C-alpha positions as MATLAB code, in Angstrom:
seq = 'MTDNSVLLEKRGQAFWITINRPDKRNALNAGVIAGIAKGYRDAHDDKDVRVIVLTGAGDKAFCAGADLQNSGAAFSMDFSRPNVDYADLLRLSQSATKPAIARVGGVCMAGGMGLLCMTDMAVAAEGVIFGLPEVKVGVFPMQVLSLLQSIAPPRLVNEWALTGEPFDARTAQAAGLLNYVVPAAELDAKVDWLIGRIVDKSPTAIRRGKYAMRAIASMSFDESIAYTESQIALLAMTEDAKEGLKAFGEKRKPTWTGR';
ca = [
     -98.489  -10.135 -111.531;
     -96.833  -11.889 -114.459;
     -99.743  -14.253 -115.097;
    -102.272  -11.400 -115.426;
    -104.684  -13.132 -113.040;
    -105.302   -9.715 -111.481;
    -105.254   -6.463 -113.436;
    -104.281   -3.252 -111.657;
    -105.222    0.040 -113.280;
    -105.359    3.638 -112.135;
    -108.314    5.517 -113.614;
    -108.198    9.115 -112.502;
    -108.316    9.060 -108.710;
    -109.686    5.516 -108.582;
    -107.518    2.396 -108.444;
    -109.182   -0.591 -110.110;
    -108.381   -4.150 -109.055;
    -109.866   -6.655 -111.507;
    -109.777  -10.420 -110.992;
    -108.959  -11.605 -114.497;
    -109.945  -15.263 -114.653;
    -113.321  -15.092 -116.403;
    -112.937  -18.631 -117.772;
    -112.717  -19.841 -114.147;
    -115.510  -17.567 -112.929;
    -112.785  -15.387 -111.377;
    -112.063  -18.082 -108.812;
    -109.502  -17.493 -106.094;
    -106.047  -19.017 -106.159;
    -102.710  -17.959 -104.692;
    -101.998  -15.609 -107.586;
    -105.352  -13.851 -107.299;
    -105.017  -13.358 -103.559;
    -101.491  -11.991 -103.976;
    -102.632   -9.718 -106.799;
    -105.489   -8.192 -104.817;
    -103.168   -7.628 -101.858;
    -100.650   -5.930 -104.145;
    -103.423   -3.727 -105.500;
    -104.390   -2.584 -102.013;
    -100.777   -1.788 -101.176;
    -100.148    0.016 -104.470;
    -103.299    2.093 -104.016;
    -102.183    3.187 -100.559;
     -98.685    3.996 -101.779;
    -100.071    6.430 -104.384;
    -101.141    9.676 -102.722;
    -103.290   10.609 -105.722;
    -105.500    7.535 -105.352;
    -108.650    8.292 -103.390;
    -110.714    5.126 -103.795;
    -110.262    1.446 -104.649;
    -112.656   -0.474 -106.915;
    -112.641   -4.280 -106.698;
    -114.333   -6.232 -109.485;
    -114.175   -9.318 -111.676;
    -113.584   -9.520 -115.418;
    -116.576  -10.241 -117.628;
    -120.246  -10.302 -116.705;
    -120.565  -13.884 -115.451;
    -118.800  -13.685 -112.101;
    -117.456  -11.257 -109.533;
    -115.740  -14.157 -107.783;
    -117.012  -17.713 -107.413;
    -114.798  -18.511 -104.433;
    -111.837  -20.880 -104.257;
    -110.719  -22.619 -107.444;
    -112.013  -26.141 -106.821;
    -110.668  -27.455 -110.133;
    -107.487  -28.073 -108.173;
    -109.177  -29.231 -104.997;
    -105.927  -30.352 -103.411;
    -104.507  -26.839 -103.593;
    -107.764  -25.059 -102.732;
    -107.657  -25.989  -99.059;
    -104.032  -27.040  -98.629;
    -102.299  -25.248  -95.775;
     -98.861  -25.025  -94.261;
     -99.662  -25.887  -90.660;
     -96.331  -24.448  -89.526;
     -97.772  -21.010  -90.295;
    -100.342  -19.487  -87.915;
    -102.046  -17.592  -90.731;
    -103.167  -18.128  -94.329;
    -102.961  -15.785  -97.311;
    -106.723  -15.282  -97.704;
    -107.060  -14.336  -94.032;
    -104.116  -11.973  -94.394;
    -105.887  -10.312  -97.330;
    -108.971   -9.734  -95.191;
    -106.749   -8.316  -92.452;
    -105.084   -6.001  -94.959;
    -108.451   -4.713  -96.132;
    -109.533   -3.899  -92.601;
    -106.451   -1.786  -91.954;
    -106.988    0.173  -95.193;
    -107.413    3.937  -94.883;
    -108.763    4.451  -98.397;
    -112.357    3.450  -99.131;
    -113.116    0.497 -101.381;
    -116.110   -0.215 -103.606;
    -117.106   -3.674 -104.830;
    -118.428   -3.666 -108.389;
    -120.398   -6.914 -108.589;
    -121.334   -7.791 -112.148;
    -121.761  -11.532 -111.753;
    -122.044  -14.427 -109.341;
    -120.539  -13.869 -105.883;
    -120.000  -17.045 -103.897;
    -118.005  -18.410 -100.956;
    -114.638  -16.641 -100.763;
    -116.031  -14.055 -103.158;
    -118.453  -13.105 -100.405;
    -115.439  -12.344  -98.240;
    -114.082  -10.032 -100.933;
    -117.466   -8.310 -101.059;
    -117.534   -7.907  -97.282;
    -114.017   -6.493  -97.096;
    -115.053   -3.419  -99.094;
    -116.817   -0.357  -97.674;
    -119.558   -0.074 -100.288;
    -120.950   -2.309 -103.010;
    -122.951   -1.964 -106.210;
    -124.382   -5.028 -107.945;
    -126.201   -5.760 -111.158;
    -129.715   -7.122 -111.061;
    -129.722  -10.856 -111.515;
    -126.493  -11.464 -109.601;
    -126.633  -14.520 -107.353;
    -124.883  -14.715 -103.991;
    -124.218  -17.583 -101.638;
    -122.123  -19.511  -99.145;
    -122.183  -23.014 -100.656;
    -119.208  -24.374  -98.700;
    -121.291  -26.900  -96.714;
    -122.155  -28.594 -100.014;
    -118.516  -29.652 -100.400;
    -117.887  -30.434  -96.747;
    -116.294  -27.207  -95.558;
    -117.550  -23.960  -94.013;
    -117.163  -20.200  -94.734;
    -115.025  -19.736  -91.641;
    -112.984  -16.679  -92.594;
    -115.854  -15.013  -94.459;
    -117.872  -15.042  -91.237;
    -115.298  -12.804  -89.557;
    -116.578   -9.934  -91.711;
    -120.056  -11.085  -92.704;
    -121.384  -11.378  -89.157;
    -120.897   -7.655  -88.556;
    -122.787   -6.734  -91.738;
    -125.791   -9.028  -92.161;
    -128.493  -10.061  -89.650;
    -127.567  -13.207  -87.667;
    -130.625  -15.200  -88.745;
    -129.804  -14.672  -92.407;
    -126.124  -15.482  -91.897;
    -127.179  -18.695  -90.156;
    -129.433  -19.666  -93.044;
    -126.878  -18.868  -95.738;
    -123.991  -20.651  -94.010;
    -125.889  -23.696  -92.753;
    -127.981  -24.441  -95.848;
    -125.592  -23.270  -98.550;
    -128.552  -22.077 -100.603;
    -128.100  -19.086 -102.949;
    -129.942  -15.768 -102.734;
    -130.529  -12.868 -105.085;
    -129.264   -9.297 -105.234;
    -132.373   -7.758 -103.672;
    -132.046  -10.080 -100.693;
    -128.368   -9.150 -100.422;
    -129.256   -5.468 -100.494;
    -131.967   -5.843  -97.859;
    -129.452   -7.670  -95.651;
    -126.986   -4.788  -95.867;
    -124.456   -6.405  -98.205;
    -125.120   -3.977 -101.060;
    -125.668   -0.233 -101.295;
    -127.252   -0.306 -104.740;
    -128.730   -2.822 -107.169;
    -129.041   -1.579 -110.741;
    -129.648   -2.962 -114.235;
    -126.451   -4.462 -115.647;
    -126.259   -1.735 -118.293;
    -126.157    0.904 -115.533;
    -123.583   -0.791 -113.295;
    -120.526    1.180 -114.418;
    -122.390    4.474 -114.348;
    -123.506    3.846 -110.767;
    -119.978    2.916 -109.689;
    -118.634    6.072 -111.346;
    -121.309    8.105 -109.583;
    -120.269    6.658 -106.232;
    -116.592    7.291 -106.975;
    -117.447   10.910 -107.752;
    -119.149   11.320 -104.398;
    -115.976   10.172 -102.618;
    -113.129   11.869 -104.464;
    -114.412   15.409 -103.878;
    -114.385   14.935 -100.099;
    -111.510   15.512  -97.682;
    -108.950   12.691  -97.920;
    -107.835   13.507  -94.388;
    -111.347   13.181  -92.982;
    -111.893    9.904  -94.829;
    -108.516    8.507  -93.771;
    -108.932    9.349  -90.115;
    -112.620    8.476  -90.209;
    -112.018    4.969  -91.544;
    -109.319    4.443  -88.949;
    -111.695    5.498  -86.177;
    -114.581    3.392  -87.472;
    -112.350    0.333  -87.421;
    -111.016    1.153  -83.951;
    -114.418    1.549  -82.281;
    -116.029   -1.501  -83.901;
    -115.344   -3.715  -80.894;
    -115.492   -1.029  -78.194;
    -118.192   -0.523  -75.607;
    -120.139    2.739  -75.787;
    -118.085    4.296  -72.992;
    -114.818    3.326  -74.675;
    -116.062    4.467  -78.067;
    -117.332    7.875  -76.995;
    -114.099    8.607  -75.118;
    -112.046    7.617  -78.144;
    -114.117    9.548  -80.671;
    -114.206   12.780  -78.667;
    -110.413   12.788  -78.730;
    -110.392   11.951  -82.446;
    -112.644   14.864  -83.433;
    -110.369   17.215  -81.484;
    -107.345   15.935  -83.411;
    -109.169   16.076  -86.743;
    -110.164   19.694  -86.138;
    -106.473   20.629  -86.077;
    -105.760   19.307  -89.588;
    -105.309   21.515  -92.647;
    -108.301   19.924  -94.379;
    -110.617   20.691  -91.467;
    -109.510   24.306  -91.417;
    -109.875   24.574  -95.191;
    -113.313   22.974  -95.135;
    -114.651   25.422  -92.570;
    -113.062   28.363  -94.365;
    -114.511   27.301  -97.716;
    -117.943   26.854  -96.149;
    -117.831   30.393  -94.789;
    -116.663   31.759  -98.136;
    -119.297   29.766 -100.057;
    -116.783   28.022 -102.319;
    -115.549   24.512 -102.945;
    -112.681   23.514 -100.654;
    -109.220   22.770 -101.988;
    -108.053   19.714 -100.116;
    -104.382   19.088  -99.367;
    -104.916   15.767  -97.645;
    -103.120   17.032  -94.563;
];
């Protein structure tokens, strides 16, 4: 990204994707969407990366949604294409086999809610405000709903989307959008703690587990149980599964190969 609108940085076994438009409340534009997508691809191309962290620069905003300063570009579309870049980013996130954490240090609105929902876990600072204000400008959080409706209770999603009114971090946590809400000064420590609880686990189990979780999301129980019983049989044949059981028996920490 030549304009530095998204910063990509490898920190140990974590790959950090930082939206770097603090003066615009880390609003989404074409460059930001492309940068986040590149970050996801780069993280998956690096075998040493175990987890992705998505955040926004500064302490004012995680992501305030589309950049409405250029309203003509914000919702302009090429109708010859059946898909749009933001939707493709959400698709990319759902096919990811490495876990992602949202580090939410500031306001999270509209399209930013979609970024939050596309991660596997989320930690937010106290005082962060969330919302789906699209109806206030005559549009609707269409693509965000594709992920949000499987996370939060329907009645709350209805209220947020139809009224456009904001809500606080505790409400977001109670609705299932956040794993943890902490004082702002403790945000990085909590994210690091969560990273640490991922990177010492089997990369093979996580990779295959995420794939299976995605696959069964729309299955009936009968379809899901048939699929998962075959998946556990396959997983048991991997090197990591054998190493994990051996290490357990020998009362030592396993040495994962990721195979």
